[in-house]
XYZ file of N, CA, C and O in Angstrom:
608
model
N 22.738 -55.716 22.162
C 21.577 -54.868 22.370
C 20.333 -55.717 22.637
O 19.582 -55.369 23.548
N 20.134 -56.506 22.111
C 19.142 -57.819 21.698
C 18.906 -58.248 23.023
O 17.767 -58.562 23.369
N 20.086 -58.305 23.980
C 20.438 -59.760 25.080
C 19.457 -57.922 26.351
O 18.480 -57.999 27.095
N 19.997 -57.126 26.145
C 19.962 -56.494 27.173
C 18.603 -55.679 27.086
O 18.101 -55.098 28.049
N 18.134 -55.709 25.946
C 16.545 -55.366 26.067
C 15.701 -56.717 26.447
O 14.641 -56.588 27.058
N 16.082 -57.747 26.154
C 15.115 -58.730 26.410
C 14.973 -58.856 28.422
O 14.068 -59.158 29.199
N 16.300 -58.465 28.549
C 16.591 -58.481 30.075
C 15.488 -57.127 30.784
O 15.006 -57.086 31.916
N 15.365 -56.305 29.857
C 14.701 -54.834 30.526
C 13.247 -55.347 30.669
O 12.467 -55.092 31.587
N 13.046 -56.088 29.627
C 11.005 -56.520 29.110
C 10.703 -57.116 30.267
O 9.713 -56.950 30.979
N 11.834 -57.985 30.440
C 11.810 -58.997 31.379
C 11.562 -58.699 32.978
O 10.799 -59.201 33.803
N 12.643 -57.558 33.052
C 12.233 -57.082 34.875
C 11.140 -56.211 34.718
O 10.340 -56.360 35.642
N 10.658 -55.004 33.560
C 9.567 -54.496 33.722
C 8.411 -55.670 34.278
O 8.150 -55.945 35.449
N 8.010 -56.068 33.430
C 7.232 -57.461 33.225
C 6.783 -57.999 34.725
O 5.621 -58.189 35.086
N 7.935 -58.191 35.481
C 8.401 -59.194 37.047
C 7.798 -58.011 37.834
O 6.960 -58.345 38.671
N 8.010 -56.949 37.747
C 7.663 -55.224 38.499
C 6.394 -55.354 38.487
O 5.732 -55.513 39.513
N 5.783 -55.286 36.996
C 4.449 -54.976 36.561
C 3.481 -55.830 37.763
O 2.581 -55.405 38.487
N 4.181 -57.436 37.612
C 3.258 -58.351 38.171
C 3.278 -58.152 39.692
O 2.342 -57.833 40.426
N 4.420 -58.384 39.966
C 4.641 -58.097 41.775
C 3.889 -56.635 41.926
O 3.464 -56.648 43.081
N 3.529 -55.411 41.330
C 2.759 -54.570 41.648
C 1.327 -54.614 41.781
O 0.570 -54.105 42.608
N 1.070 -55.567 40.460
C -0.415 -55.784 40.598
C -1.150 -57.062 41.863
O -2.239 -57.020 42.434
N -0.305 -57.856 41.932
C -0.214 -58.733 43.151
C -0.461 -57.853 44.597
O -1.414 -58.071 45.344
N 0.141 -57.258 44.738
C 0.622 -55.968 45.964
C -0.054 -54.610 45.711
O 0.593 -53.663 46.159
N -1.242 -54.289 45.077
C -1.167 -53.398 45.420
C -0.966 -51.554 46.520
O -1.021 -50.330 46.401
N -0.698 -52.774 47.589
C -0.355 -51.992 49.027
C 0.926 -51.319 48.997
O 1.003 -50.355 49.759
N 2.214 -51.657 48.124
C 3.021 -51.238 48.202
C 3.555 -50.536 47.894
O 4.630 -50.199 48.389
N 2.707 -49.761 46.430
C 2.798 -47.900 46.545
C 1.701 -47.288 45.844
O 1.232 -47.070 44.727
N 1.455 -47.044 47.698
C -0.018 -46.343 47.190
C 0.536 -44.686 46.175
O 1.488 -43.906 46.184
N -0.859 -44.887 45.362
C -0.460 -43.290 44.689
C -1.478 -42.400 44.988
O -2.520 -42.933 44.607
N -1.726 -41.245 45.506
C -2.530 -40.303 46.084
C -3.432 -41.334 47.319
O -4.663 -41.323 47.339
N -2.936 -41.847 47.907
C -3.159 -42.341 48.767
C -4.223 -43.697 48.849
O -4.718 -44.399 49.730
N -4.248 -43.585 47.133
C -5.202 -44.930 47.637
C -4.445 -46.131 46.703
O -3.714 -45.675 45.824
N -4.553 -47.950 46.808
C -3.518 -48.516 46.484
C -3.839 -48.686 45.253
O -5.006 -48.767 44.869
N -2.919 -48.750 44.579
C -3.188 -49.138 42.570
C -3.274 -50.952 41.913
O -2.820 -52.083 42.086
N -3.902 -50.410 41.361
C -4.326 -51.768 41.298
C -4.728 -51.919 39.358
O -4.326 -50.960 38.699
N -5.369 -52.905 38.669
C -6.180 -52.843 37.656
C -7.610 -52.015 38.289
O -8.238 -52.268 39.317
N -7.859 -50.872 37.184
C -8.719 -49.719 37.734
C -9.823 -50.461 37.371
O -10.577 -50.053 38.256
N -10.784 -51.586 36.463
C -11.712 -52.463 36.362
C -12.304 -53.266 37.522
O -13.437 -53.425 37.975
N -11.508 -53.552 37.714
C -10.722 -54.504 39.242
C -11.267 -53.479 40.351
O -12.421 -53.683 40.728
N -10.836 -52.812 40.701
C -11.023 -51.533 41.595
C -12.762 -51.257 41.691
O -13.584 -51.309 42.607
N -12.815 -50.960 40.315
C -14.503 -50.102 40.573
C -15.265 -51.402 40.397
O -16.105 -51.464 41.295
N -15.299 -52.113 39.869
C -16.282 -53.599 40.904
C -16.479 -53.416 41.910
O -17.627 -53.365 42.352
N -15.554 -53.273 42.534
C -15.214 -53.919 44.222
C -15.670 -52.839 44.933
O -16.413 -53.067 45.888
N -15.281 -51.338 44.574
C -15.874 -50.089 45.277
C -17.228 -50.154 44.821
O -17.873 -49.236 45.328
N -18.140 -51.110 43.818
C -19.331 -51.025 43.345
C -20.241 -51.504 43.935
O -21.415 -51.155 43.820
N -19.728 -52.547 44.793
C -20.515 -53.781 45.375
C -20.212 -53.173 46.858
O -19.137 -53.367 47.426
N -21.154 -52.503 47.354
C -21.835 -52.174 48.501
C -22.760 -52.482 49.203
O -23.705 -52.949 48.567
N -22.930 -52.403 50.562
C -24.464 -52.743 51.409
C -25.327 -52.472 50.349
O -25.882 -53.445 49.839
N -25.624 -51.068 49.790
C -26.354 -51.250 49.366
C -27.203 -51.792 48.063
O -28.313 -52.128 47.650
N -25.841 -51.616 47.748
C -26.433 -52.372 45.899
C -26.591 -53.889 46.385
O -27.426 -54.566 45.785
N -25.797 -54.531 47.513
C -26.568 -55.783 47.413
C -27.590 -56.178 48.167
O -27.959 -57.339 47.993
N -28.277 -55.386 49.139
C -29.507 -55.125 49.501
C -30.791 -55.125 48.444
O -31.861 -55.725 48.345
N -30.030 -54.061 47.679
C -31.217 -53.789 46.646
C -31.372 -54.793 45.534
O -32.458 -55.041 45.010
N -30.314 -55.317 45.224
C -30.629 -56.010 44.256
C -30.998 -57.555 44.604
O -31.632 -58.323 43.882
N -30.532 -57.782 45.690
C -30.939 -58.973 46.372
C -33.137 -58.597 46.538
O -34.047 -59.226 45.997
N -33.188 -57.835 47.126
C -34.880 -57.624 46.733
C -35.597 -57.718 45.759
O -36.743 -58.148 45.626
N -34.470 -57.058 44.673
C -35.129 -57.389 43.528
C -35.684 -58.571 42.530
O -36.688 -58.810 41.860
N -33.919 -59.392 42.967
C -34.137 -61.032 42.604
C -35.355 -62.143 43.550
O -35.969 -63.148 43.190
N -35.323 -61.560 44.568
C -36.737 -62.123 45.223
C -38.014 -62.108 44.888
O -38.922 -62.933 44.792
N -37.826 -60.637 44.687
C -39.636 -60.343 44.185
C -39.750 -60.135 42.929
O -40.837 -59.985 42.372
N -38.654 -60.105 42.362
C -39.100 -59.803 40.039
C -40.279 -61.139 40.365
O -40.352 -62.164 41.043
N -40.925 -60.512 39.596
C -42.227 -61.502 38.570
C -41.763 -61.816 37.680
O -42.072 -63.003 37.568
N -41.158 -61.534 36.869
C -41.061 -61.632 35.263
C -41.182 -60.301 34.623
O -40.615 -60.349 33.531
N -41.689 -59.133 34.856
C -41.593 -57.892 34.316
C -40.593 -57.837 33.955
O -39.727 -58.642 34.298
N -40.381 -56.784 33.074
C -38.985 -55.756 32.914
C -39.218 -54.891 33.675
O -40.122 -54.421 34.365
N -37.600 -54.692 33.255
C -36.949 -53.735 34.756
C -36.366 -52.778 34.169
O -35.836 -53.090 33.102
N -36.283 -51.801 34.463
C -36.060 -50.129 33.770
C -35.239 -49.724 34.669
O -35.601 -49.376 35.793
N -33.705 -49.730 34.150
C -32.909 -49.241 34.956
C -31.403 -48.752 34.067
O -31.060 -49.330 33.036
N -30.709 -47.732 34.609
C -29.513 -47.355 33.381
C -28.107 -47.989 34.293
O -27.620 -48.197 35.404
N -27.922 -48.098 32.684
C -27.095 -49.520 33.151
C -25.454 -48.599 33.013
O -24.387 -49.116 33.341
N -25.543 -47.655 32.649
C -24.121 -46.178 32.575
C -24.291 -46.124 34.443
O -23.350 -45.927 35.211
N -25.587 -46.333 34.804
C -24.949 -45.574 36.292
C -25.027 -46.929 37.674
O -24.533 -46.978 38.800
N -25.980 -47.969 36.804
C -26.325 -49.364 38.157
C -25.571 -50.582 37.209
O -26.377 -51.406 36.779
N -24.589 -50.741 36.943
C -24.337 -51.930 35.998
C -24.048 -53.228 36.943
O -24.141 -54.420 36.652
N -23.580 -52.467 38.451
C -23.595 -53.676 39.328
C -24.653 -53.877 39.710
O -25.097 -55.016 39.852
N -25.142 -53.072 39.902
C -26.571 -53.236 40.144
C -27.256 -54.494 39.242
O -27.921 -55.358 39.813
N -27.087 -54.510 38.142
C -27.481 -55.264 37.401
C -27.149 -56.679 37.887
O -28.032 -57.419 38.320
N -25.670 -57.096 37.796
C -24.834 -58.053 37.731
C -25.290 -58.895 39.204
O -25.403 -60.121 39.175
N -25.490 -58.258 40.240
C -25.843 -58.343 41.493
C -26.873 -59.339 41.558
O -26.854 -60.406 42.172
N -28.034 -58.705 40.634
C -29.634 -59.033 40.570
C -29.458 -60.133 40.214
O -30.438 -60.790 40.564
N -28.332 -61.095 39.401
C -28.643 -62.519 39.008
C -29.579 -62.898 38.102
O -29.768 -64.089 37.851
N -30.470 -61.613 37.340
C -31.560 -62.215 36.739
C -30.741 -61.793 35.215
O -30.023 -60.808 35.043
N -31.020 -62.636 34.412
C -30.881 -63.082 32.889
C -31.356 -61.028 32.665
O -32.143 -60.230 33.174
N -30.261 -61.024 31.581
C -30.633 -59.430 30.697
C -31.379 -59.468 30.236
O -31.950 -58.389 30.396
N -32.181 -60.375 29.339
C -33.408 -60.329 28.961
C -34.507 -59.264 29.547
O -35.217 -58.558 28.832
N -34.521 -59.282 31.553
C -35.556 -58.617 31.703
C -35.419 -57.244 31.791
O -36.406 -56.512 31.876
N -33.453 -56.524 31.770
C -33.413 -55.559 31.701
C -33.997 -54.547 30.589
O -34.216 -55.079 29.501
N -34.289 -53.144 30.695
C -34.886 -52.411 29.616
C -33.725 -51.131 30.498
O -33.911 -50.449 31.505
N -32.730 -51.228 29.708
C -31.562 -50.364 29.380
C -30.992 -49.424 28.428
O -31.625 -49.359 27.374
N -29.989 -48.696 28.514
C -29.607 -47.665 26.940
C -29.539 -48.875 26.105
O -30.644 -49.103 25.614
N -28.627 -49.749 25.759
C -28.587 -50.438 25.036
C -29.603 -51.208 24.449
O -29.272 -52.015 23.580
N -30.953 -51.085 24.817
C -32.227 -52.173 24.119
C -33.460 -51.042 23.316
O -34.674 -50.879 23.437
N -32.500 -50.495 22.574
C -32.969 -49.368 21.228
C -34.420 -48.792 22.072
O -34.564 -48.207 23.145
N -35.315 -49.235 21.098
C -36.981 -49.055 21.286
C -37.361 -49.129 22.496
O -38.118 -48.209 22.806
N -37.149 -49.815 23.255
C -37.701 -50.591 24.212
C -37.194 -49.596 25.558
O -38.021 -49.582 26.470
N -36.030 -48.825 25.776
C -35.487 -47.530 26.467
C -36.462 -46.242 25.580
O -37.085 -45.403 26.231
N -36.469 -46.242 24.814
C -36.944 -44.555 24.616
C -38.200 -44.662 24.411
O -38.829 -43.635 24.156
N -38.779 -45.750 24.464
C -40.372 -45.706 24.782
C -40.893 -45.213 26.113
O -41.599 -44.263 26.452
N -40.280 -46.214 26.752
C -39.856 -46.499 28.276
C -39.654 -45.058 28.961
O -40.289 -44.605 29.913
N -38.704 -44.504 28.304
C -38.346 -42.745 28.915
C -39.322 -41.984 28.712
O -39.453 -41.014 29.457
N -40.351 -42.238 27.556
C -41.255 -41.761 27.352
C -42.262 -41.730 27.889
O -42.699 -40.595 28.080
N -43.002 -42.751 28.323
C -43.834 -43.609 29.624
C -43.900 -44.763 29.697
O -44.494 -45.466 28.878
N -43.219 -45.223 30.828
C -42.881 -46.171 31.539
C -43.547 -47.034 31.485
O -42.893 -48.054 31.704
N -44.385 -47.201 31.337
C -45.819 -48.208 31.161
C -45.389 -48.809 30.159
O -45.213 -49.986 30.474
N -45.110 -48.613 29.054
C -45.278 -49.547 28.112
C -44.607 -50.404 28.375
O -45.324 -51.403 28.426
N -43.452 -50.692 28.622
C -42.529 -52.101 28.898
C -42.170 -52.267 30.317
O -41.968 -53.386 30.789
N -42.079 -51.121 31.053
C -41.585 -51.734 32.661
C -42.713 -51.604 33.513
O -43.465 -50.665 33.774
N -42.610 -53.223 34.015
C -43.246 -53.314 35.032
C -42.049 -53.257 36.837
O -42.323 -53.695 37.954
N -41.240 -52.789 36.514
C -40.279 -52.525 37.279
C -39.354 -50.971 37.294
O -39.008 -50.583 36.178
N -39.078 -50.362 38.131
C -38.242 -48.929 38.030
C -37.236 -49.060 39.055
O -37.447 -49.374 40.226
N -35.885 -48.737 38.406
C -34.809 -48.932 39.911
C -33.940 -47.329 39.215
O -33.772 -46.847 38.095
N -33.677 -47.060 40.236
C -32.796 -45.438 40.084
C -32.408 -45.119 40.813
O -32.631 -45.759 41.841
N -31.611 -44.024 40.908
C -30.936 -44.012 42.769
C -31.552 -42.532 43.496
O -31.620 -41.554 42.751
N -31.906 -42.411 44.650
C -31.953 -41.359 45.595
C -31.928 -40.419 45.021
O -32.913 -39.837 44.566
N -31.015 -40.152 44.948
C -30.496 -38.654 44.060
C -30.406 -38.286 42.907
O -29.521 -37.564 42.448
N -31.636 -38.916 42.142
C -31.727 -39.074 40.798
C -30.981 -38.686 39.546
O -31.516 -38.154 38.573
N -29.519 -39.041 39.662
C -28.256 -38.527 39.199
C -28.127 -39.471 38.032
O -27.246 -39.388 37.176
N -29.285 -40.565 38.082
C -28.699 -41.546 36.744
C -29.574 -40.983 35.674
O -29.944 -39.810 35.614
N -29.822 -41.798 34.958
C -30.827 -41.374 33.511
C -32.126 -41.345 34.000
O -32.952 -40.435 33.934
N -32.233 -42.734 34.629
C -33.786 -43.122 34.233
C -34.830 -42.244 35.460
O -35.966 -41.820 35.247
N -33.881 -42.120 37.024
C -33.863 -40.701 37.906
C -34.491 -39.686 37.276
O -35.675 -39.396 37.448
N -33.774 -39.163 36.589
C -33.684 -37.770 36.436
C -35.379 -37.616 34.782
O -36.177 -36.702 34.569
N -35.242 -38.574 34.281
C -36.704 -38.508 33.691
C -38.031 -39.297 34.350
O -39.205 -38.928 34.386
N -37.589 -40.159 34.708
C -38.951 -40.845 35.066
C -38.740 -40.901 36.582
O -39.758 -41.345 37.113
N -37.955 -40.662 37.303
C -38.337 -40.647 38.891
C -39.098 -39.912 39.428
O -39.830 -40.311 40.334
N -39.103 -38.395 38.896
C -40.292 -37.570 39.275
C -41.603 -37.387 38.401
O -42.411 -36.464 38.501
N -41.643 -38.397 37.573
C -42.610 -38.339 36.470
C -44.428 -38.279 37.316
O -44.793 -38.895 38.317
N -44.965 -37.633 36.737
C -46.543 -38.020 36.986
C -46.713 -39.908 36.994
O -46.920 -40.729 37.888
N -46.546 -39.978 35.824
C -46.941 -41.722 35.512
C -46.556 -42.256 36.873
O -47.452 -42.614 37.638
N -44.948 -42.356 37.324
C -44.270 -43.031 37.931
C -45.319 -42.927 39.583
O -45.557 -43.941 40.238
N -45.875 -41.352 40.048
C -46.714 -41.246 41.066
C -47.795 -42.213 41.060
O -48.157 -42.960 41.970
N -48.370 -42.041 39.578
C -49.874 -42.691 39.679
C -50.209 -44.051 39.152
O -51.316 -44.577 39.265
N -49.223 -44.548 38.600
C -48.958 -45.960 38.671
C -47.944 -47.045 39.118
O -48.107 -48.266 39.104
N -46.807 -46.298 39.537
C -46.578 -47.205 40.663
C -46.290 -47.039 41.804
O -46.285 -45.944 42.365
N -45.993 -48.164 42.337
C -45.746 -48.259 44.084
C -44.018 -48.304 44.287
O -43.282 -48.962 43.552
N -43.467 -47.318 45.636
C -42.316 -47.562 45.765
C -42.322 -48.749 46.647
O -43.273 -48.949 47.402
N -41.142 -49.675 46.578
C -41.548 -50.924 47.434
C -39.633 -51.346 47.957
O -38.994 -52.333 48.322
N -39.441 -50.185 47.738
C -38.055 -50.487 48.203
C -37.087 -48.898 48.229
O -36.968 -48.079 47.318
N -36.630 -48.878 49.309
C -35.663 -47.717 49.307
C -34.860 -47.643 50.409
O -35.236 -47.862 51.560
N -33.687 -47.315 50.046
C -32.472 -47.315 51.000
C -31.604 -46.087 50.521
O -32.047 -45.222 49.764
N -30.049 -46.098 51.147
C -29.987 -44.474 51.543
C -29.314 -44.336 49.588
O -29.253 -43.240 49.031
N -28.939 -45.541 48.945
C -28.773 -45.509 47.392
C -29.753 -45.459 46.317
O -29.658 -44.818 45.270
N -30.801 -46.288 46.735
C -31.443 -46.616 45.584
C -32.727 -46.560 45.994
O -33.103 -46.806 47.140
N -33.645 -46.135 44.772
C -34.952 -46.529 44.932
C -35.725 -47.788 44.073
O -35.595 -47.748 42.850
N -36.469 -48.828 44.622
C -37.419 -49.398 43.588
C -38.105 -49.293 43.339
O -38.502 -48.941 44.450
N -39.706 -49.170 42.245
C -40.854 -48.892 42.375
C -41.652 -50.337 41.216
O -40.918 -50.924 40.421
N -43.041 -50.670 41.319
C -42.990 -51.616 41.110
C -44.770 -51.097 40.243
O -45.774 -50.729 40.852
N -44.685 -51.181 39.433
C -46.467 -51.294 38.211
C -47.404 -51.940 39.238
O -47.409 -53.098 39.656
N -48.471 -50.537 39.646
C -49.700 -51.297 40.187
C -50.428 -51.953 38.779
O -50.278 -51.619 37.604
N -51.120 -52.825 39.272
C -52.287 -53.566 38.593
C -51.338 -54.125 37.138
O -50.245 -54.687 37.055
N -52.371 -53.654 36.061
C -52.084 -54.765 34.694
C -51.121 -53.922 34.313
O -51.148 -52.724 34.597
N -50.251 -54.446 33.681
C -49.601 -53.043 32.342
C -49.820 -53.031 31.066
O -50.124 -53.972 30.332
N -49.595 -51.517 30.730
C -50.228 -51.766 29.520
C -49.625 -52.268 28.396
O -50.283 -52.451 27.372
């Protein structure tokens, strides 16, 4: 029993790998299988996220950058700049201030078009966001907007 399960682990195992190697060779609902991590990277990294985030790494000052990281995480990864300057769900205080008015910590706003992410859907149409900052970047994904003058 011993000899002939080790033999089964064994060709699963050889299958598993030659599938993930190949994923061309059976597609399932028509698209090829693969590691699904693997996959949404790669469908993540688009014209436009690296457009945008390539702008961003040019022109950051040093501000923080106010952006949700549930809906732009490549976005993030893209930008090359140290997390430090992100202001994300994950940075407690510093997000729900932020959602609150933007001013206090970002001197930066990134969200997409269709304001379907977090920071969109509260602060993209915000008053503040009109009267203090500037949009300085937009494409058919994303928008940037950038803190006129000092912040507070």
């Amino acid at each position: 029993f011993n000899k002939w399960f080790s033999v089964l682990i064994v060709t699963v195992l050889v299958i598993q790998t030659y599938l993930f190697l190949n994923p061309h060779i059976v597609p399932l609902f028509g698209h090829k299988v693969g590691i699904i991590t693997l996959q949404d990277t790669v469908s993540s990294i688009n014209t436009q996220t690296v457009a945008a985030s390539s702008f961003l790494r040019k022109n950051h000052d040093g501000k923080l950058i106010m952006v949700s990281s549930a809906s732009a995480d490549s976005f993030i990864f893209r930008a090359g700049l140290p997390l430090k300057y992100f202001i994300t769900e994950g940075t407690g205080h510093y997000w729900k201030n932020s959602l609150e008015d933007s001013r206090r910590h970002a001197g930066w706003l990134v969200f997409f078009n269709d304001k379907s992410d977090r920071v969109g859907k509260i602060v993209g149409n915000s008053q503040i966001t009109r009267d203090h900052y500037t949009k300085v970047y937009s494409d058919t994904t994303y928008q940037i907007w950038k803190i006129r003058g000092v912040q507070k």
